[in-house]
PDB file of C-alpha atoms and ligand atoms in Angstrom:
ATOM      1  CA  MET A   1      83.578  61.678  70.342  1.00 88.00           C
ATOM      2  CA  SER A   2      81.108  64.309  69.197  1.00 95.00           C
ATOM      3  CA  GLN A   3      81.929  66.699  66.392  1.00 96.00           C
ATOM      4  CA  LEU A   4      82.229  69.507  68.952  1.00 96.00           C
ATOM      5  CA  GLU A   5      84.593  67.499  71.163  1.00 96.00           C
ATOM      6  CA  GLN A   6      86.715  66.643  68.185  1.00 97.00           C
ATOM      7  CA  THR A   7      86.939  70.277  67.091  1.00 97.00           C
ATOM      8  CA  VAL A   8      87.835  71.384  70.616  1.00 97.00           C
ATOM      9  CA  ALA A   9      90.549  68.708  70.696  1.00 97.00           C
ATOM     10  CA  ARG A  10      91.957  69.966  67.400  1.00 97.00           C
ATOM     11  CA  TYR A  11      92.089  73.523  68.738  1.00 97.00           C
ATOM     12  CA  ARG A  12      93.878  72.272  71.815  1.00 97.00           C
ATOM     13  CA  SER A  13      96.470  70.382  69.844  1.00 98.00           C
ATOM     14  CA  LEU A  14      97.073  73.588  67.875  1.00 97.00           C
ATOM     15  CA  ARG A  15      97.548  75.296  71.275  1.00 97.00           C
ATOM     16  CA  LEU A  16      94.567  77.560  70.712  1.00 97.00           C
ATOM     17  CA  SER A  17      93.414  76.917  74.242  1.00 97.00           C
ATOM     18  CA  ALA A  18      91.362  80.076  74.736  1.00 97.00           C
ATOM     19  CA  ALA A  19      89.467  79.384  71.517  1.00 97.00           C
ATOM     20  CA  ALA A  20      88.983  75.766  72.630  1.00 97.00           C
ATOM     21  CA  ASP A  21      87.638  76.882  76.026  1.00 97.00           C
ATOM     22  CA  GLU A  22      85.190  79.352  74.503  1.00 97.00           C
ATOM     23  CA  LEU A  23      84.136  77.439  71.398  1.00 97.00           C
ATOM     24  CA  THR A  24      80.781  76.313  72.775  1.00 97.00           C
ATOM     25  CA  ASN A  25      79.859  79.820  73.916  1.00 97.00           C
ATOM     26  CA  LEU A  26      81.083  81.473  70.747  1.00 97.00           C
ATOM     27  CA  LEU A  27      79.126  79.050  68.604  1.00 97.00           C
ATOM     28  CA  ALA A  28      75.969  79.812  70.580  1.00 97.00           C
ATOM     29  CA  GLU A  29      76.646  83.528  70.255  1.00 96.00           C
ATOM     30  CA  ALA A  30      77.194  83.169  66.499  1.00 97.00           C
ATOM     31  CA  GLU A  31      73.934  81.267  66.076  1.00 97.00           C
ATOM     32  CA  ALA A  32      71.951  83.677  68.220  1.00 97.00           C
ATOM     33  CA  ASN A  33      73.261  86.663  66.291  1.00 96.00           C
ATOM     34  CA  GLU A  34      73.139  84.990  62.873  1.00 97.00           C
ATOM     35  CA  MET A  35      76.779  85.917  62.523  1.00 97.00           C
ATOM     36  CA  SER A  36      78.423  85.608  59.114  1.00 97.00           C
ATOM     37  CA  TYR A  37      81.081  82.911  58.667  1.00 97.00           C
ATOM     38  CA  LEU A  38      83.719  85.588  58.384  1.00 98.00           C
ATOM     39  CA  SER A  39      82.581  87.384  61.559  1.00 97.00           C
ATOM     40  CA  PHE A  40      82.633  84.103  63.445  1.00 97.00           C
ATOM     41  CA  ALA A  41      86.117  83.238  62.203  1.00 97.00           C
ATOM     42  CA  ASP A  42      87.303  86.669  63.222  1.00 97.00           C
ATOM     43  CA  ARG A  43      85.599  86.549  66.622  1.00 97.00           C
ATOM     44  CA  LEU A  44      87.325  83.266  67.438  1.00 96.00           C
ATOM     45  CA  ALA A  45      90.765  84.571  66.469  1.00 97.00           C
ATOM     46  CA  GLU A  46      90.142  87.808  68.334  1.00 97.00           C
ATOM     47  CA  HIS A  47      89.201  85.900  71.472  1.00 98.00           C
ATOM     48  CA  GLU A  48      92.377  83.820  71.350  1.00 97.00           C
ATOM     49  CA  MET A  49      94.488  86.939  70.821  1.00 97.00           C
ATOM     50  CA  THR A  50      93.013  89.014  73.654  1.00 97.00           C
ATOM     51  CA  GLN A  51      93.237  86.083  76.070  1.00 97.00           C
ATOM     52  CA  ARG A  52      96.895  85.619  75.212  1.00 97.00           C
ATOM     53  CA  GLN A  53      97.546  89.316  75.631  1.00 96.00           C
ATOM     54  CA  ASP A  54      95.826  89.346  79.038  1.00 96.00           C
ATOM     55  CA  LYS A  55      97.806  86.340  80.117  1.00 97.00           C
ATOM     56  CA  ARG A  56     101.037  87.953  79.031  1.00 97.00           C
ATOM     57  CA  ILE A  57     100.220  91.128  80.947  1.00 98.00           C
ATOM     58  CA  ARG A  58      99.373  89.143  84.084  1.00 98.00           C
ATOM     59  CA  ARG A  59     102.664  87.291  83.772  1.00 98.00           C
ATOM     60  CA  ASN A  60     104.601  90.533  83.203  1.00 98.00           C
ATOM     61  CA  ARG A  61     102.930  92.136  86.212  1.00 98.00           C
ATOM     62  CA  LYS A  62     104.087  89.269  88.394  1.00 98.00           C
ATOM     63  CA  MET A  63     107.571  89.347  86.896  1.00 98.00           C
ATOM     64  CA  ALA A  64     107.890  93.088  87.539  1.00 98.00           C
ATOM     65  CA  ALA A  65     108.023  92.322  91.278  1.00 98.00           C
ATOM     66  CA  PHE A  66     106.496  95.594  92.398  1.00 98.00           C
ATOM     67  CA  PRO A  67     107.014  95.815  96.170  1.00 97.00           C
ATOM     68  CA  ALA A  68     103.659  97.426  96.904  1.00 91.00           C
ATOM     69  CA  GLU A  69     100.312  97.918  95.279  1.00 92.00           C
ATOM     70  CA  LYS A  70     100.703 101.600  94.345  1.00 97.00           C
ATOM     71  CA  ARG A  71      98.717 103.058  91.482  1.00 98.00           C
ATOM     72  CA  LEU A  72      98.724 106.436  89.807  1.00 98.00           C
ATOM     73  CA  GLU A  73      94.982 106.590  90.444  1.00 97.00           C
ATOM     74  CA  GLY A  74      95.778 106.747  94.160  1.00 97.00           C
ATOM     75  CA  PHE A  75      98.321 109.542  93.828  1.00 97.00           C
ATOM     76  CA  ASP A  76      97.197 112.807  95.371  1.00 96.00           C
ATOM     77  CA  TYR A  77      98.447 115.791  93.379  1.00 96.00           C
ATOM     78  CA  ARG A  78      96.975 118.182  95.913  1.00 94.00           C
ATOM     79  CA  HIS A  79      99.551 116.937  98.366  1.00 92.00           C
ATOM     80  CA  GLN A  80     102.413 116.638  95.884  1.00 91.00           C
ATOM     81  CA  THR A  81     102.354 119.925  94.020  1.00 93.00           C
ATOM     82  CA  THR A  82     105.879 119.907  92.580  1.00 95.00           C
ATOM     83  CA  ILE A  83     104.676 117.582  89.814  1.00 96.00           C
ATOM     84  CA  ASN A  84     101.259 117.737  88.180  1.00 96.00           C
ATOM     85  CA  LYS A  85      98.927 115.180  86.695  1.00 97.00           C
ATOM     86  CA  ARG A  86      99.423 116.532  83.215  1.00 97.00           C
ATOM     87  CA  GLN A  87     103.198 115.952  83.423  1.00 97.00           C
ATOM     88  CA  VAL A  88     102.682 112.388  84.607  1.00 98.00           C
ATOM     89  CA  ASN A  89      99.946 111.645  82.071  1.00 98.00           C
ATOM     90  CA  ALA A  90     102.207 112.920  79.308  1.00 98.00           C
ATOM     91  CA  LEU A  91     104.548 110.025  80.115  1.00 98.00           C
ATOM     92  CA  LEU A  92     101.855 107.413  79.662  1.00 98.00           C
ATOM     93  CA  ASP A  93     102.014 107.336  75.878  1.00 98.00           C
ATOM     94  CA  PHE A  94     105.353 105.623  76.635  1.00 98.00           C
ATOM     95  CA  GLN A  95     107.209 107.502  73.986  1.00 98.00           C
ATOM     96  CA  PHE A  96     110.005 107.728  76.560  1.00 98.00           C
ATOM     97  CA  LEU A  97     110.292 103.923  76.479  1.00 98.00           C
ATOM     98  CA  ASP A  98     110.184 103.729  72.708  1.00 97.00           C
ATOM     99  CA  GLU A  99     112.935 106.351  72.564  1.00 97.00           C
ATOM    100  CA  ARG A 100     114.950 104.641  75.325  1.00 97.00           C
ATOM    101  CA  ASN A 101     114.770 107.683  77.545  1.00 97.00           C
ATOM    102  CA  ASN A 102     115.060 107.579  81.322  1.00 97.00           C
ATOM    103  CA  LEU A 103     113.057 109.180  84.104  1.00 97.00           C
ATOM    104  CA  VAL A 104     114.751 110.442  87.228  1.00 96.00           C
ATOM    105  CA  PHE A 105     112.795 111.362  90.353  1.00 96.00           C
ATOM    106  CA  ILE A 106     114.881 113.325  92.828  1.00 95.00           C
ATOM    107  CA  GLY A 107     113.696 114.399  96.249  1.00 95.00           C
ATOM    108  CA  PRO A 108     113.728 113.884  99.998  1.00 93.00           C
ATOM    109  CA  PRO A 109     112.073 110.851 101.627  1.00 93.00           C
ATOM    110  CA  GLY A 110     108.318 110.478 101.636  1.00 95.00           C
ATOM    111  CA  VAL A 111     107.447 112.787  98.746  1.00 96.00           C
ATOM    112  CA  GLY A 112     106.072 110.034  96.496  1.00 97.00           C
ATOM    113  CA  LYS A 113     109.035 109.046  94.291  1.00 98.00           C
ATOM    114  CA  THR A 114     108.563 105.312  94.744  1.00 98.00           C
ATOM    115  CA  HIS A 115     104.787 105.599  94.443  1.00 98.00           C
ATOM    116  CA  LEU A 116     105.121 107.387  91.094  1.00 98.00           C
ATOM    117  CA  ALA A 117     107.735 104.936  89.824  1.00 98.00           C
ATOM    118  CA  ILE A 118     105.536 101.932  90.653  1.00 98.00           C
ATOM    119  CA  GLY A 119     102.432 103.641  89.268  1.00 98.00           C
ATOM    120  CA  ILE A 120     104.130 104.373  85.957  1.00 98.00           C
ATOM    121  CA  GLY A 121     105.571 100.840  85.977  1.00 98.00           C
ATOM    122  CA  HIS A 122     102.089  99.343  86.305  1.00 98.00           C
ATOM    123  CA  LYS A 123     100.832 101.410  83.379  1.00 98.00           C
ATOM    124  CA  ALA A 124     103.803 100.304  81.295  1.00 98.00           C
ATOM    125  CA  VAL A 125     102.996  96.655  82.041  1.00 98.00           C
ATOM    126  CA  GLU A 126      99.395  97.243  81.035  1.00 97.00           C
ATOM    127  CA  ALA A 127     100.623  98.812  77.800  1.00 97.00           C
ATOM    128  CA  GLY A 128     102.515  95.584  77.066  1.00 96.00           C
ATOM    129  CA  TYR A 129     106.045  96.452  78.187  1.00 98.00           C
ATOM    130  CA  ARG A 130     108.278  94.235  80.299  1.00 98.00           C
ATOM    131  CA  VAL A 131     109.183  95.977  83.521  1.00 98.00           C
ATOM    132  CA  LEU A 132     111.380  95.079  86.479  1.00 98.00           C
ATOM    133  CA  PHE A 133     111.390  96.839  89.820  1.00 98.00           C
ATOM    134  CA  ARG A 134     114.488  96.668  91.984  1.00 98.00           C
ATOM    135  CA  ASN A 135     115.504  98.452  95.124  1.00 97.00           C
ATOM    136  CA  ALA A 136     118.993  99.793  94.431  1.00 95.00           C
ATOM    137  CA  LEU A 137     120.583  97.911  97.322  1.00 94.00           C
ATOM    138  CA  ASP A 138     118.987  94.630  96.278  1.00 96.00           C
ATOM    139  CA  LEU A 139     120.112  95.217  92.726  1.00 97.00           C
ATOM    140  CA  VAL A 140     123.672  95.918  93.810  1.00 96.00           C
ATOM    141  CA  GLU A 141     123.641  92.792  95.959  1.00 96.00           C
ATOM    142  CA  GLU A 142     122.267  90.752  93.088  1.00 97.00           C
ATOM    143  CA  LEU A 143     125.018  91.997  90.784  1.00 97.00           C
ATOM    144  CA  GLU A 144     127.652  91.357  93.420  1.00 96.00           C
ATOM    145  CA  LEU A 145     126.481  87.769  93.812  1.00 97.00           C
ATOM    146  CA  ALA A 146     126.523  87.251  90.058  1.00 98.00           C
ATOM    147  CA  GLU A 147     129.978  88.792  89.842  1.00 97.00           C
ATOM    148  CA  MET A 148     131.304  86.457  92.529  1.00 96.00           C
ATOM    149  CA  LYS A 149     129.989  83.498  90.562  1.00 97.00           C
ATOM    150  CA  GLY A 150     131.602  84.854  87.412  1.00 97.00           C
ATOM    151  CA  GLU A 151     128.156  85.500  85.962  1.00 98.00           C
ATOM    152  CA  LEU A 152     127.974  89.280  85.907  1.00 97.00           C
ATOM    153  CA  LYS A 153     127.678  89.465  82.129  1.00 97.00           C
ATOM    154  CA  LYS A 154     124.937  86.872  82.083  1.00 98.00           C
ATOM    155  CA  ARG A 155     122.950  88.639  84.810  1.00 98.00           C
ATOM    156  CA  VAL A 156     123.370  92.007  83.106  1.00 98.00           C
ATOM    157  CA  SER A 157     122.049  90.645  79.836  1.00 97.00           C
ATOM    158  CA  GLN A 158     119.085  89.088  81.670  1.00 98.00           C
ATOM    159  CA  LEU A 159     118.322  92.487  83.195  1.00 98.00           C
ATOM    160  CA  ALA A 160     118.642  94.095  79.773  1.00 98.00           C
ATOM    161  CA  LYS A 161     115.742  91.993  78.518  1.00 98.00           C
ATOM    162  CA  TYR A 162     113.273  94.271  80.271  1.00 98.00           C
ATOM    163  CA  ASP A 163     112.036  97.342  78.453  1.00 98.00           C
ATOM    164  CA  LEU A 164     112.107  99.261  81.703  1.00 98.00           C
ATOM    165  CA  LEU A 165     114.213  98.806  84.799  1.00 98.00           C
ATOM    166  CA  ILE A 166     113.089 100.745  87.872  1.00 98.00           C
ATOM    167  CA  ILE A 167     115.980 101.357  90.234  1.00 97.00           C
ATOM    168  CA  ASP A 168     114.548 102.650  93.479  1.00 97.00           C
ATOM    169  CA  GLU A 169     116.372 104.636  96.138  1.00 94.00           C
ATOM    170  CA  LEU A 170     119.806 104.927  94.653  1.00 91.00           C
ATOM    171  CA  GLY A 171     122.129 106.886  96.864  1.00 84.00           C
ATOM    172  CA  TYR A 172     120.718 106.090 100.288  1.00 78.00           C
ATOM    173  CA  LEU A 173     123.793 104.104 101.298  1.00 79.00           C
ATOM    174  CA  PRO A 174     127.378 104.165 100.042  1.00 80.00           C
ATOM    175  CA  MET A 175     128.594 101.422  97.731  1.00 83.00           C
ATOM    176  CA  THR A 176     131.879  99.607  97.443  1.00 86.00           C
ATOM    177  CA  ARG A 177     134.135 100.148  94.490  1.00 86.00           C
ATOM    178  CA  GLN A 178     133.228  96.744  93.072  1.00 90.00           C
ATOM    179  CA  ALA A 179     129.519  97.528  93.470  1.00 91.00           C
ATOM    180  CA  ARG A 180     129.958 100.762  91.530  1.00 88.00           C
ATOM    181  CA  TYR A 181     131.820  98.933  88.812  1.00 90.00           C
ATOM    182  CA  ASN A 182     129.043  96.316  88.556  1.00 94.00           C
ATOM    183  CA  LEU A 183     126.396  99.003  88.426  1.00 93.00           C
ATOM    184  CA  PHE A 184     128.340 100.740  85.699  1.00 91.00           C
ATOM    185  CA  GLN A 185     128.376  97.531  83.649  1.00 94.00           C
ATOM    186  CA  LEU A 186     124.598  97.366  83.940  1.00 96.00           C
ATOM    187  CA  ILE A 187     123.947 101.037  83.180  1.00 94.00           C
ATOM    188  CA  ASN A 188     126.299 100.843  80.244  1.00 93.00           C
ATOM    189  CA  SER A 189     124.460  97.853  78.770  1.00 95.00           C
ATOM    190  CA  LEU A 190     121.128  99.604  79.107  1.00 96.00           C
ATOM    191  CA  TYR A 191     122.341 102.897  77.681  1.00 94.00           C
ATOM    192  CA  GLU A 192     120.309 103.899  74.590  1.00 92.00           C
ATOM    193  CA  TYR A 193     118.957 100.347  74.506  1.00 94.00           C
ATOM    194  CA  ARG A 194     116.541 100.202  77.431  1.00 97.00           C
ATOM    195  CA  SER A 195     114.925 102.688  79.802  1.00 98.00           C
ATOM    196  CA  ILE A 196     115.487 103.283  83.484  1.00 98.00           C
ATOM    197  CA  ILE A 197     113.359 104.974  86.082  1.00 98.00           C
ATOM    198  CA  LEU A 198     115.645 106.070  88.851  1.00 96.00           C
ATOM    199  CA  THR A 199     114.542 107.415  92.202  1.00 96.00           C
ATOM    200  CA  THR A 200     117.079 109.044  94.466  1.00 93.00           C
ATOM    201  CA  ASN A 201     117.403 111.423  97.376  1.00 90.00           C
ATOM    202  CA  LYS A 202     120.661 112.790  95.974  1.00 84.00           C
ATOM    203  CA  ASP A 203     120.681 115.626  93.547  1.00 79.00           C
ATOM    204  CA  PHE A 204     123.337 115.457  90.892  1.00 72.00           C
ATOM    205  CA  THR A 205     125.694 117.850  92.596  1.00 69.00           C
ATOM    206  CA  SER A 206     126.187 115.357  95.437  1.00 72.00           C
ATOM    207  CA  TRP A 207     126.371 112.272  93.234  1.00 71.00           C
ATOM    208  CA  GLY A 208     130.076 112.649  92.679  1.00 67.00           C
ATOM    209  CA  GLU A 209     130.583 112.571  96.414  1.00 68.00           C
ATOM    210  CA  PHE A 210     128.278 109.568  96.779  1.00 67.00           C
ATOM    211  CA  PHE A 211     130.151 107.655  94.137  1.00 66.00           C
ATOM    212  CA  HIS A 212     133.445 108.807  95.695  1.00 64.00           C
ATOM    213  CA  ASP A 213     134.179 110.721  92.527  1.00 61.00           C
ATOM    214  CA  ASP A 214     136.109 107.892  90.961  1.00 66.00           C
ATOM    215  CA  ASN A 215     136.346 107.202  87.278  1.00 73.00           C
ATOM    216  CA  VAL A 216     133.176 105.105  87.364  1.00 75.00           C
ATOM    217  CA  ALA A 217     130.926 107.768  88.911  1.00 71.00           C
ATOM    218  CA  VAL A 218     130.976 110.276  86.100  1.00 75.00           C
ATOM    219  CA  PRO A 219     130.114 107.854  83.292  1.00 79.00           C
ATOM    220  CA  ILE A 220     127.256 106.331  85.336  1.00 81.00           C
ATOM    221  CA  ILE A 221     125.697 109.726  85.986  1.00 80.00           C
ATOM    222  CA  ASP A 222     126.389 110.784  82.441  1.00 82.00           C
ATOM    223  CA  ARG A 223     124.630 107.797  80.912  1.00 86.00           C
ATOM    224  CA  VAL A 224     121.627 108.026  83.191  1.00 86.00           C
ATOM    225  CA  ILE A 225     120.957 111.723  82.743  1.00 85.00           C
ATOM    226  CA  HIS A 226     121.716 111.825  79.033  1.00 86.00           C
ATOM    227  CA  HIS A 227     118.293 111.375  77.369  1.00 91.00           C
ATOM    228  CA  SER A 228     116.346 111.711  80.583  1.00 94.00           C
ATOM    229  CA  HIS A 229     113.387 113.568  82.003  1.00 95.00           C
ATOM    230  CA  ILE A 230     114.329 114.830  85.436  1.00 94.00           C
ATOM    231  CA  PHE A 231     111.706 115.602  88.047  1.00 96.00           C
ATOM    232  CA  MET A 232     112.687 117.399  91.218  1.00 95.00           C
ATOM    233  CA  LEU A 233     110.101 116.604  93.858  1.00 95.00           C
ATOM    234  CA  GLY A 234     109.765 118.604  97.014  1.00 93.00           C
ATOM    235  CA  GLY A 235     107.239 119.276  99.712  1.00 89.00           C
ATOM    236  CA  GLU A 236     106.755 117.567 103.011  1.00 87.00           C
ATOM    237  CA  SER A 237     106.771 113.850 103.577  1.00 91.00           C
ATOM    238  CA  TYR A 238     103.387 112.239 102.967  1.00 89.00           C
ATOM    239  CA  ARG A 239     104.131 109.754 105.743  1.00 82.00           C
ATOM    240  CA  LEU A 240     104.743 112.561 108.238  1.00 80.00           C
ATOM    241  CA  LYS A 241     101.701 114.487 107.155  1.00 74.00           C
ATOM    242  CA  ARG A 242      99.481 111.433 107.553  1.00 68.00           C
ATOM    243  CA  LYS A 243     100.882 110.964 111.069  1.00 67.00           C
ATOM    244  CA  VAL A 244     100.154 114.544 112.012  1.00 61.00           C
ATOM    245  CA  THR A 245      96.643 114.806 110.568  1.00 50.00           C
ATOM    246  CA  SER A 246      95.321 111.409 111.586  1.00 46.00           C
TER     247      SER A 246
HETATM  248  P1  ADP B 301     109.575 108.307  98.566  1.00 91.97           P
HETATM  249  O1  ADP B 301     109.848 107.174  97.637  1.00 91.97           O
HETATM  250  O2  ADP B 301     109.669 109.650  97.923  1.00 91.97           O
HETATM  251  O3  ADP B 301     110.354 108.217  99.834  1.00 91.97           O
HETATM  252  P2  ADP B 301     106.986 107.055  98.742  1.00 91.97           P
HETATM  253  O4  ADP B 301     106.549 107.047  97.336  1.00 91.97           O
HETATM  254  O5  ADP B 301     107.466 105.762  99.306  1.00 91.97           O
HETATM  255  O6  ADP B 301     108.038 108.206  99.018  1.00 91.97           O
HETATM  256  O7  ADP B 301     105.784 107.594  99.631  1.00 91.97           O
HETATM  257  C1  ADP B 301     105.662 107.287 101.023  1.00 91.97           C
HETATM  258  C2  ADP B 301     104.242 106.838 101.313  1.00 91.97           C
HETATM  259  O8  ADP B 301     103.342 107.919 101.118  1.00 91.97           O
HETATM  260  C3  ADP B 301     103.765 105.738 100.408  1.00 91.97           C
HETATM  261  O9  ADP B 301     102.886 104.914 101.114  1.00 91.97           O
HETATM  262  C4  ADP B 301     103.039 106.478  99.284  1.00 91.97           C
HETATM  263  O10 ADP B 301     102.033 105.683  98.715  1.00 91.97           O
HETATM  264  C5  ADP B 301     102.459 107.663 100.030  1.00 91.97           C
HETATM  265  N1  ADP B 301     102.419 108.872  99.211  1.00 91.97           N
HETATM  266  C6  ADP B 301     103.431 109.750  99.000  1.00 91.97           C
HETATM  267  N2  ADP B 301     103.041 110.791  98.249  1.00 91.97           N
HETATM  268  C7  ADP B 301     101.740 110.565  97.956  1.00 91.97           C
HETATM  269  C8  ADP B 301     100.755 111.295  97.225  1.00 91.97           C
HETATM  270  N3  ADP B 301     101.030 112.477  96.646  1.00 91.97           N
HETATM  271  N4  ADP B 301      99.511 110.760  97.119  1.00 91.97           N
HETATM  272  C9  ADP B 301      99.231 109.593  97.723  1.00 91.97           C
HETATM  273  N5  ADP B 301     100.104 108.861  98.443  1.00 91.97           N
HETATM  274  C10 ADP B 301     101.347 109.340  98.572  1.00 91.97           C
HETATM  275 MG1   MG B 302     111.126 105.615  97.976  1.00 91.97          MG
END
């Protein structure tokens, strides 16, 4: 075994696999640039760290389970004028996540609520946060299944591991009493601990009706809108407009 092979093997057994992979190249680079010992040591550590970070972000992006490839870069503010780029960009320092605040996008179908939620979710992943996207109905079903297996608490605490939970399209269909109770358990666990992005076609005045105004509805709404930035989106459906103009 050559000296180089032995060193690479040592790095591998220390689980410094990125450094092991790049050692040959980094050595060549160090020699070519007459790098100091300290610079070389730092370069190697830096390489391992950035590779790990990239890997983590790739893993988090996969875990987020975004349903479609929507990016903020592809959002057209000339079409959607009830929110502007400055307002959206202001969210991207992710202070709202650090402060466990929520975002609520309210508006009729097709105005870009889901697009914005996914776009912000992607940016959060890239900034190193753990994000999970769930359609509200799927989430409710998931909780119901867990509840039936006597594992509601366990599932809720798994969901509370994410820094940001995106709940898309809440309010499109009515929920059973048990479903509302399960959702309350989740929202309650996340309250002031994690952040939620909620998209909905219901404005708050009709939420009571949607939740059948029982004793679970009010605390759910209360916990979501307390500490939240609310965006009312309007305008015509982007889907419809595309149909008409194309
Ligand atoms: P909503 O969730 O409000 O019903 P979506 O975000 O699903 O609406 O938008 C419907 C479709 O139109 C999606 O394909 C989305 O990417 C696109 N879309 C909506 N608004 C915009 C916009 N302002 N710029 C670019 N695409 C948009
Ligand atoms: Mg939507």
